[in-house]
PDB file of C-alpha atoms in Angstrom:
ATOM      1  CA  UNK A 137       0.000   0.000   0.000  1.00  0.00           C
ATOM      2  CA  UNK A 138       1.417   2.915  -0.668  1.00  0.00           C
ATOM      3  CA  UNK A 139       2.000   5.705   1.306  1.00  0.00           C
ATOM      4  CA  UNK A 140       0.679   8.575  -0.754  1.00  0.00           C
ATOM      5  CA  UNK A 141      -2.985   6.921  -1.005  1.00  0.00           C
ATOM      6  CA  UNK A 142      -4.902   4.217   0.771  1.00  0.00           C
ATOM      7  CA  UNK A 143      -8.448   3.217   0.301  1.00  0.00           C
ATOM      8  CA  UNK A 144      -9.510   2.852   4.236  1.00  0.00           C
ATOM      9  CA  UNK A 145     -13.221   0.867   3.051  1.00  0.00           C
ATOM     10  CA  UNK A 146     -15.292   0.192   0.686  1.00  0.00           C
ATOM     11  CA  UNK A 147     -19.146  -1.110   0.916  1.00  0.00           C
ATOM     12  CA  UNK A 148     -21.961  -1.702  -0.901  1.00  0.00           C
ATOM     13  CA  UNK A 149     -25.063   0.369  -0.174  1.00  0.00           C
ATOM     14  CA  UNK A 150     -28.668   0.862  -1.909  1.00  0.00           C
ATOM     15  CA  UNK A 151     -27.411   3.328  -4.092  1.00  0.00           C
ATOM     16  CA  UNK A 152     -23.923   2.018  -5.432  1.00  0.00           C
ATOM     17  CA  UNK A 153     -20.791   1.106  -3.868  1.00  0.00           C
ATOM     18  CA  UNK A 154     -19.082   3.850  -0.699  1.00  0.00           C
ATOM     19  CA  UNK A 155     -16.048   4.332  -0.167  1.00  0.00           C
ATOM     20  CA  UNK A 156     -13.393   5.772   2.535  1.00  0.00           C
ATOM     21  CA  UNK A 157      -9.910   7.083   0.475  1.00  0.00           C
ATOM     22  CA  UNK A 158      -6.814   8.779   1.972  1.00  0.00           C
ATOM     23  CA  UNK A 159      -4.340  10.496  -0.265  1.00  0.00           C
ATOM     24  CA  UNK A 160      -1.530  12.759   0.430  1.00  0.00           C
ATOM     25  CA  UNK A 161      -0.458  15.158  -2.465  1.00  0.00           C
ATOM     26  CA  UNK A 162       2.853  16.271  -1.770  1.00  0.00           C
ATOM     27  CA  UNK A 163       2.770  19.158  -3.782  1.00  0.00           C
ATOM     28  CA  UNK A 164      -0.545  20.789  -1.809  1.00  0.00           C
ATOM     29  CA  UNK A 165       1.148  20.126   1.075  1.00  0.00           C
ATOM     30  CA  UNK A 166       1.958  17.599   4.118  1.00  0.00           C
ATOM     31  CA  UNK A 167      -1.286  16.403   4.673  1.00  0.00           C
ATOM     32  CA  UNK A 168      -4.180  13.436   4.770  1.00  0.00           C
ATOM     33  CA  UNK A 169      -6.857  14.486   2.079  1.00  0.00           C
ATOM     34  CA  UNK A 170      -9.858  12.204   3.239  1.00  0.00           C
ATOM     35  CA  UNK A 171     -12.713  11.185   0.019  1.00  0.00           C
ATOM     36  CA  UNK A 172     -15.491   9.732   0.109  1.00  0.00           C
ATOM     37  CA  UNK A 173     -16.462   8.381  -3.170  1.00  0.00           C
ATOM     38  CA  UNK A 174     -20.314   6.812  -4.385  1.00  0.00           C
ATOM     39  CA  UNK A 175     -19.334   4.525  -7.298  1.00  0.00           C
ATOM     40  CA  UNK A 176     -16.824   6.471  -9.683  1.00  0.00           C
ATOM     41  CA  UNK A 177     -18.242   9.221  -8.377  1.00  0.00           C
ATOM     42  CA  UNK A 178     -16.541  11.989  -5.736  1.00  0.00           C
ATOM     43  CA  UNK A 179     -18.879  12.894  -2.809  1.00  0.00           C
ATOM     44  CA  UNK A 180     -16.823  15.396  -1.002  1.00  0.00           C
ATOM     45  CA  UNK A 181     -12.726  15.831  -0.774  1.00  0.00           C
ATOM     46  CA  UNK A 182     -11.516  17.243   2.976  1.00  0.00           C
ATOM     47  CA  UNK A 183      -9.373  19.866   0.793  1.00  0.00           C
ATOM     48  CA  UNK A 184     -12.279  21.935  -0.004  1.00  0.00           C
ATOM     49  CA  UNK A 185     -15.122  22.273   2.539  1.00  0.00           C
ATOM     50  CA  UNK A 186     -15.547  25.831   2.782  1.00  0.00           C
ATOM     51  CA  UNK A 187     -19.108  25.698   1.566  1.00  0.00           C
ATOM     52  CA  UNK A 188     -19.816  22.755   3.979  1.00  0.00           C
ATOM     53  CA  UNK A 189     -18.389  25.109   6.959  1.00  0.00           C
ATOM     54  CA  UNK A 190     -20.410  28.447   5.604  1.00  0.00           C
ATOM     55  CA  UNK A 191     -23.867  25.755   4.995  1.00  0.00           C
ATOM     56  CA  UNK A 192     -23.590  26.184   9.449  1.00  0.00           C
ATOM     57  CA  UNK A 193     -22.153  29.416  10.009  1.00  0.00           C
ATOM     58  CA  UNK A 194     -25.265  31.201   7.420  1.00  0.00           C
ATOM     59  CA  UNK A 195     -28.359  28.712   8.716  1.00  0.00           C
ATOM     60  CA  UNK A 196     -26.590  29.214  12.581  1.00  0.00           C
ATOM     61  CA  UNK A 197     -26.530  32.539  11.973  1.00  0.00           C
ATOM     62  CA  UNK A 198     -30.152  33.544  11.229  1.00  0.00           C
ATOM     63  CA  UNK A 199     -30.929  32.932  14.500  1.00  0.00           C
ATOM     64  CA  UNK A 200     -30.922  33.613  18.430  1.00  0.00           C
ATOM     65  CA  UNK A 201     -31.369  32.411  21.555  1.00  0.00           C
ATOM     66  CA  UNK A 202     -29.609  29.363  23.776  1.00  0.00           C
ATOM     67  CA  UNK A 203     -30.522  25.598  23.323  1.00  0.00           C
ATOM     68  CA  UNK A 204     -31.121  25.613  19.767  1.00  0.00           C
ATOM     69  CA  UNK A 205     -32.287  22.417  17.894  1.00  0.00           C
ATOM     70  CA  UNK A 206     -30.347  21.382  14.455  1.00  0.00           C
ATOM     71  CA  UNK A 207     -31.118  18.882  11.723  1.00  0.00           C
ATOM     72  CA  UNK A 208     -28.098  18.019   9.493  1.00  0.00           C
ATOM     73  CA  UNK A 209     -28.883  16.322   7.191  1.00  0.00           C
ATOM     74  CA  UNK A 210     -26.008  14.216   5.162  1.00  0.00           C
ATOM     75  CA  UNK A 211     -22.695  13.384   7.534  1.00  0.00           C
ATOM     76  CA  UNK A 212     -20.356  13.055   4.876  1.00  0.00           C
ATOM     77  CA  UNK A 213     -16.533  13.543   6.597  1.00  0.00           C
ATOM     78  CA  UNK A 214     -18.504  15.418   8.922  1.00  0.00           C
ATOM     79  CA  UNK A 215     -17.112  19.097   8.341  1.00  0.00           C
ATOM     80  CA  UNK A 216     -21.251  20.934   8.721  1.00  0.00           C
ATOM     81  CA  UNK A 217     -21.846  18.818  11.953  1.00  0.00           C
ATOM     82  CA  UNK A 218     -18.309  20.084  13.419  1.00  0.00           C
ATOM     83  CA  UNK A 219     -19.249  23.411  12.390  1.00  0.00           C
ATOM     84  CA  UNK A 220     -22.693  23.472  13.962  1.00  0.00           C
ATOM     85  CA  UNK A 221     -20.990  22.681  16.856  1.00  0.00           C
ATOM     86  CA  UNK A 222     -18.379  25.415  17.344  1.00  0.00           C
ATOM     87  CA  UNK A 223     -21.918  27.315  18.074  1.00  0.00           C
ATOM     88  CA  UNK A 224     -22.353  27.459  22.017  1.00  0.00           C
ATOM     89  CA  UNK A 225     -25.785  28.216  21.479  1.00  0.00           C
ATOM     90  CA  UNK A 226     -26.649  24.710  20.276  1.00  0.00           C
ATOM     91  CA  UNK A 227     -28.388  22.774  22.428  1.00  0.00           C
ATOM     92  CA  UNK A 228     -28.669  19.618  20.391  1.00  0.00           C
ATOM     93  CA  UNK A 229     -27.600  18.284  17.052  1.00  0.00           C
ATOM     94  CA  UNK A 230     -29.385  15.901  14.939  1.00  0.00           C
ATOM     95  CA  UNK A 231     -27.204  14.401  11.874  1.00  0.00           C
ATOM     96  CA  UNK A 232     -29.167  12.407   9.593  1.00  0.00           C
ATOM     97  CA  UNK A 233     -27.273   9.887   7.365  1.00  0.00           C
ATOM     98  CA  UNK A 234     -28.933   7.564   5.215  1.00  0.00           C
ATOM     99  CA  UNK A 235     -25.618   4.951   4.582  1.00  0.00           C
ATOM    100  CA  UNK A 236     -24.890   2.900   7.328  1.00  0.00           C
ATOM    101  CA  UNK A 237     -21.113   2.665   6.448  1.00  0.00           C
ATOM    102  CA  UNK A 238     -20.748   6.631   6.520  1.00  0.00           C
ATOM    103  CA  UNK A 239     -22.238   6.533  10.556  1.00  0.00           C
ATOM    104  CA  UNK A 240     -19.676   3.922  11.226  1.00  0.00           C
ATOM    105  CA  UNK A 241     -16.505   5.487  10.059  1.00  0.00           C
ATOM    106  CA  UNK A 242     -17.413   8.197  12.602  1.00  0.00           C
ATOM    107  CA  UNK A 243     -18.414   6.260  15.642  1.00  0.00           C
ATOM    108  CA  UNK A 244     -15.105   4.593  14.513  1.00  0.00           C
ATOM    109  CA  UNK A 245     -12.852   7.198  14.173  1.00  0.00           C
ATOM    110  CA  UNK A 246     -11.611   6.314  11.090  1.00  0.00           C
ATOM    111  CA  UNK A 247     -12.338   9.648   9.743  1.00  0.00           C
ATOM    112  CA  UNK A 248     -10.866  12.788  11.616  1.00  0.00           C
ATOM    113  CA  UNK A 249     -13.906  14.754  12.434  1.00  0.00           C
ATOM    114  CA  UNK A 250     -15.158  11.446  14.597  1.00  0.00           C
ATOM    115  CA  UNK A 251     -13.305  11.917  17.604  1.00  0.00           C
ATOM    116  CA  UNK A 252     -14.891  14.803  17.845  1.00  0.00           C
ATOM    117  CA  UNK A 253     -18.387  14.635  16.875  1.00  0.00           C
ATOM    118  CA  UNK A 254     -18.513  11.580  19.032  1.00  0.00           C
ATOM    119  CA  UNK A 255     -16.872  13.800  21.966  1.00  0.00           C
ATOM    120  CA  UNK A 256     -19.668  16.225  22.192  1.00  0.00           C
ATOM    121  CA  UNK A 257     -22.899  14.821  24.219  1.00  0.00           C
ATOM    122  CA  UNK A 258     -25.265  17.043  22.106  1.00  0.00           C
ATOM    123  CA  UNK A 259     -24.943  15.489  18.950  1.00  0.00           C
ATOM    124  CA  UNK A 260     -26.778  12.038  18.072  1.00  0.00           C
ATOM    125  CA  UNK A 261     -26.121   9.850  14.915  1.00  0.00           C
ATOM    126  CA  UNK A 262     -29.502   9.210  13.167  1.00  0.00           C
ATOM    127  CA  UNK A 263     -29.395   6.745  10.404  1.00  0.00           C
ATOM    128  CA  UNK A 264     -32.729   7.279   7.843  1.00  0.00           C
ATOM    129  CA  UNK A 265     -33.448   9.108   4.587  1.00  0.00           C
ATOM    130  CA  UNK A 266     -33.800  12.553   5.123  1.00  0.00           C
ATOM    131  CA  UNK A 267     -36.043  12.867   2.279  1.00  0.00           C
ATOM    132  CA  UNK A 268     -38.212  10.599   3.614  1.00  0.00           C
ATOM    133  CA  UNK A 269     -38.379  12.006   7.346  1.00  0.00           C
ATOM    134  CA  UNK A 270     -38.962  15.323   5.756  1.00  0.00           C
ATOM    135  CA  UNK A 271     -42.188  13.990   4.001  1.00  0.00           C
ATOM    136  CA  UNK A 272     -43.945  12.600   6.786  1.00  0.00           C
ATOM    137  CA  UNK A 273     -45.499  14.033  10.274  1.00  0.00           C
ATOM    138  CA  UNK A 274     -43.217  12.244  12.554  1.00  0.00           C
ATOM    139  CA  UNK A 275     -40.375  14.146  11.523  1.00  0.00           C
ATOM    140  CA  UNK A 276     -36.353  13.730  11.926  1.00  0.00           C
ATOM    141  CA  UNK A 277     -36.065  12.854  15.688  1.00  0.00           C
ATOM    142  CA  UNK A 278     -36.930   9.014  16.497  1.00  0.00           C
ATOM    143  CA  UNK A 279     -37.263   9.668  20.144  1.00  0.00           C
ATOM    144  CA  UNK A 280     -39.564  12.769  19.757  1.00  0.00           C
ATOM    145  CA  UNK A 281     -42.347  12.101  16.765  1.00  0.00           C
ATOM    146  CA  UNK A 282     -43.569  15.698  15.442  1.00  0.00           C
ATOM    147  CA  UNK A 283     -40.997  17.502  17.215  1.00  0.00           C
ATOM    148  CA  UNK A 284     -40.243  21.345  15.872  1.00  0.00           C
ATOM    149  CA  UNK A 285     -36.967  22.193  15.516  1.00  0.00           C
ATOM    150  CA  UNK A 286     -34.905  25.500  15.161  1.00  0.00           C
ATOM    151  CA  UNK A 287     -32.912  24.749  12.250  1.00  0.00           C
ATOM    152  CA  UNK A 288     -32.256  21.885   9.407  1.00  0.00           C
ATOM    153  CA  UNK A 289     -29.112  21.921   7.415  1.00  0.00           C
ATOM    154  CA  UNK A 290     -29.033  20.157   3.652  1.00  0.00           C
ATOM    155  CA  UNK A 291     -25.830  18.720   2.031  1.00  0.00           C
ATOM    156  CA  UNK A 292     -26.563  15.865  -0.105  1.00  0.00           C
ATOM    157  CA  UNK A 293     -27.238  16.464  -3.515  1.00  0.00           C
ATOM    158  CA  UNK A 294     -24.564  18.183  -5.386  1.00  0.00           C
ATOM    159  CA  UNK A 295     -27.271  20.651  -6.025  1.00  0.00           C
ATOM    160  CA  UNK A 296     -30.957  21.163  -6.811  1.00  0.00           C
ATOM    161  CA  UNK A 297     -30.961  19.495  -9.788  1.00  0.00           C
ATOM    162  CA  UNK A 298     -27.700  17.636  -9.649  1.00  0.00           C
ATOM    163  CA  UNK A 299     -29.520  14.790  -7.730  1.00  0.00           C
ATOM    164  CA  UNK A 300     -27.811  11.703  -6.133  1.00  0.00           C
ATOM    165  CA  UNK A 301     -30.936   9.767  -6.519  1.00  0.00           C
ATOM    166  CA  UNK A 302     -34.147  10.639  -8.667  1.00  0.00           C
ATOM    167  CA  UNK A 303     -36.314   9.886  -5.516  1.00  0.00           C
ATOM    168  CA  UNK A 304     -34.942  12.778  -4.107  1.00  0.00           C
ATOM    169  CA  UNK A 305     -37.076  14.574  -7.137  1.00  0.00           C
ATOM    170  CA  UNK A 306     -40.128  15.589  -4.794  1.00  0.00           C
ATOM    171  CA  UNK A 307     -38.846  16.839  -2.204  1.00  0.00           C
ATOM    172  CA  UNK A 308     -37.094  20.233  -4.775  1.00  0.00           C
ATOM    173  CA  UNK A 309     -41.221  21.507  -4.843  1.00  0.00           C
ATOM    174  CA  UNK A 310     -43.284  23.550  -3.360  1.00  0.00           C
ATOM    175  CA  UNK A 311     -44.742  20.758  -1.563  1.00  0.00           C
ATOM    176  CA  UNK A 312     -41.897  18.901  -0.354  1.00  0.00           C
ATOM    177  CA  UNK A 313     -40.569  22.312   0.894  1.00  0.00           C
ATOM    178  CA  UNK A 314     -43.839  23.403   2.436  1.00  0.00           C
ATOM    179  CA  UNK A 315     -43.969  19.937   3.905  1.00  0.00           C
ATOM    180  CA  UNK A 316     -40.121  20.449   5.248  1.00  0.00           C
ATOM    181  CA  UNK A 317     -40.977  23.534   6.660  1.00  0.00           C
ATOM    182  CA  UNK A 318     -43.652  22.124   8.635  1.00  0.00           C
ATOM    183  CA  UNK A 319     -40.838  20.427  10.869  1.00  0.00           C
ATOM    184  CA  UNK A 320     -39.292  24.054  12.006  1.00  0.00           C
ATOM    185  CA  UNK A 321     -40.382  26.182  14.347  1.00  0.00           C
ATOM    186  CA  UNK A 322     -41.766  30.180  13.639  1.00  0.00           C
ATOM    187  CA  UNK A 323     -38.782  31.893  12.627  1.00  0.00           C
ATOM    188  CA  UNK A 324     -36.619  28.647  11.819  1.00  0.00           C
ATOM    189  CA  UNK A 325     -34.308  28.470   8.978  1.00  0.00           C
ATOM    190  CA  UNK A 326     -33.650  26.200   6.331  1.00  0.00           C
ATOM    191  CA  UNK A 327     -30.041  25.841   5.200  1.00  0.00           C
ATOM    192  CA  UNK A 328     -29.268  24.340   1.697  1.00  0.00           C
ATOM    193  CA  UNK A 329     -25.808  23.791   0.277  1.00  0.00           C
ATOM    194  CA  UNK A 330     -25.429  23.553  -3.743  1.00  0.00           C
ATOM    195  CA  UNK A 331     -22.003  22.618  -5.591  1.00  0.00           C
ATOM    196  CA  UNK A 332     -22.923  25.221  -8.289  1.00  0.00           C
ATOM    197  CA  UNK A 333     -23.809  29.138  -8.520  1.00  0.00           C
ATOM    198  CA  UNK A 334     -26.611  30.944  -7.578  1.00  0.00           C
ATOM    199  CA  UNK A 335     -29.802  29.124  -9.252  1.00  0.00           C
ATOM    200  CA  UNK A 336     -32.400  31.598 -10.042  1.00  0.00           C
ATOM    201  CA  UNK A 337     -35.404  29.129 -10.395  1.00  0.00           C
ATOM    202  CA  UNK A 338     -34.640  27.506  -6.959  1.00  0.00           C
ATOM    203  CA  UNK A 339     -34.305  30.647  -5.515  1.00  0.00           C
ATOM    204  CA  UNK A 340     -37.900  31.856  -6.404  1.00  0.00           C
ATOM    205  CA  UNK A 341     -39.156  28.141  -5.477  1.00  0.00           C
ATOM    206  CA  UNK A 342     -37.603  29.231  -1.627  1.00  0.00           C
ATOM    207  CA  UNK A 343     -39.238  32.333  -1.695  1.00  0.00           C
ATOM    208  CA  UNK A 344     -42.748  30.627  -2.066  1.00  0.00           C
ATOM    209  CA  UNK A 345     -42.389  28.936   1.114  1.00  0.00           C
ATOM    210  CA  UNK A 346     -39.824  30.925   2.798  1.00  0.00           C
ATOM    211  CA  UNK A 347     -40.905  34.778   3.638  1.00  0.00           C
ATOM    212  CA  UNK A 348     -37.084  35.699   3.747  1.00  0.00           C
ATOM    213  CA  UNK A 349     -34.320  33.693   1.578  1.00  0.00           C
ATOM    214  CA  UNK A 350     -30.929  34.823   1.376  1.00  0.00           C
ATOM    215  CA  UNK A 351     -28.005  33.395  -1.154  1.00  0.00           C
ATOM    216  CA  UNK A 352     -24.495  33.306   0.015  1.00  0.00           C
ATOM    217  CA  UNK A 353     -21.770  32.703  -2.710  1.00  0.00           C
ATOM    218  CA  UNK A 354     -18.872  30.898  -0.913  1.00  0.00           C
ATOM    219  CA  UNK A 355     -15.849  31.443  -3.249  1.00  0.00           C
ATOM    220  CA  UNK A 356     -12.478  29.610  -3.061  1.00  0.00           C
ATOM    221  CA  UNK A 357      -9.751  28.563  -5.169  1.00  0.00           C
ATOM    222  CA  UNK A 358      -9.364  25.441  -6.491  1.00  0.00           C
ATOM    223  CA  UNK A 359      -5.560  24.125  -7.167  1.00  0.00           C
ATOM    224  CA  UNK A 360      -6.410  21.424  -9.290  1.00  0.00           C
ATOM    225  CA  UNK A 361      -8.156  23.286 -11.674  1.00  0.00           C
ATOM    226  CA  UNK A 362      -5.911  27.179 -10.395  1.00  0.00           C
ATOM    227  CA  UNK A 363      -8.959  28.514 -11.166  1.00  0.00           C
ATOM    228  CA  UNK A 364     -11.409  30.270  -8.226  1.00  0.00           C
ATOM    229  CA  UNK A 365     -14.877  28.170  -7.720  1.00  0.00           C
ATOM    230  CA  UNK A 366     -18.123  28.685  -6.291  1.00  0.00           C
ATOM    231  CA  UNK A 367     -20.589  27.394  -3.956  1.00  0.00           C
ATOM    232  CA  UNK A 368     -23.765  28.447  -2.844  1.00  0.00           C
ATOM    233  CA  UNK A 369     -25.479  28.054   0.572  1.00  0.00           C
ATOM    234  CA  UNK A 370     -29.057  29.106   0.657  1.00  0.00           C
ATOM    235  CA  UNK A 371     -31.091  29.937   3.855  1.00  0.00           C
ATOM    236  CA  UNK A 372     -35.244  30.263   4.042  1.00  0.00           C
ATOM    237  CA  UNK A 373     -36.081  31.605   6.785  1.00  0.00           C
ATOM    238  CA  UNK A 374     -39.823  31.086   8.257  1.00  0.00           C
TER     239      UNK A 374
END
């Protein structure tokens, strides 16, 4: 195995193969870049989570008070969740993974961010679809059925149309919004992270459930590509 890259697992899941890779590119520097890959396909790369970072800091920052209740949904390496909980006003955090494997690499430790999700008593591993918790009454929480909550977080698809799975497809509507809404409290926010620019259409979709939506270009530079890139994090907020 070689020192510059090691795949750490690799399992099958409903939607394709997942896989755990670590890679060290000596020319970006002396360190472990962690991927997680679906298939042939690249989920998310530890090198660039600004977006995943800002995807917390904008939803967190729409709102006040202590003891706040958060929804992420989609684990990944676990970069949202860590941010969400740099906020001392967080009371509890919820992070919703549908892969089994992805849970287990952090309640291993095999990925970084583990130790120290797993350190902090106020988050809680909940393994489920998010799409399909969104669309029904019972909600996100398995210990609380219908319970409101302050915020919920999105990074899963690469965007609103980039979809990892087609049954995904309902929940980008007016309905499946309106029905995710139903799950915050008054004045709760709704945090969406997209791979790609600012999409006008899904914009005007928030703003028919949403009475406030705001659209926060992330910018960063990419050195694979030496070019600068963009992400988008959008936040309703009710």
């Amino acid at each position: 195995m070689s020192t510059l890259f090691e795949e750490i697992d690799s399992q099958p899941s409903p939607i394709g193969d997942i896989s755990l890779r670590r890679r060290r590119i000596p020319v970006m520097g002396d360190r472990d870049i962690y991927e997680v890959k679906l298939g042939d396909e690249f989920l998310m790369s530890s090198y660039f989570v600004d977006g995943e970072v800002a995807l917390a800091d904008c939803g967190l920052r729409a709102l006040s008070g202590d003891g706040l209740s958060v929804v992420v949904g989609g684990l990944g390496l676990g970069y949202t969740a860590a941010a969400v909980l740099k906020h001392d006003n967080v009371g509890e955090l919820l992070v919703v993974e549908y892969l089994p494997p992805v849970i287990g690499w952090h309640q291993q430790e095999k990925v970084p961010l583990g130790k120290v999700l797993n350190a902090d008593q106020r988050c809680r591993y909940v393994q489920g679809d998010f799409f399909a918790l969104s669309a029904c009454e019972a909600g996100f929480d398995p210990d609380r059925p219908g319970r409101k909550l302050d915020a919920i977080l999105l990074d899963i698809d690469h965007s609103p149309r980039a979809l990892l799975n087609d049954a995904s497809k309902p929940f980008y509507s007016e309905a499946g919004l309106t029905q995710l809404a139903s799950h915050l409290i008054p004045g709760g926010v709704f945090g969406f992270w997209s791979n790609e620019p600012p999409d006008a259409p899904f914009t005007e979709l928030l703003r028919r459930v949403f009475p406030s939506v705001e659209v926060h270009e992330v910018d960063f530079h990419n050195p694979f590509q030496d070019r600068m890139a963009t992400n988008t994090v959008y936040v309703g907020i009710l």
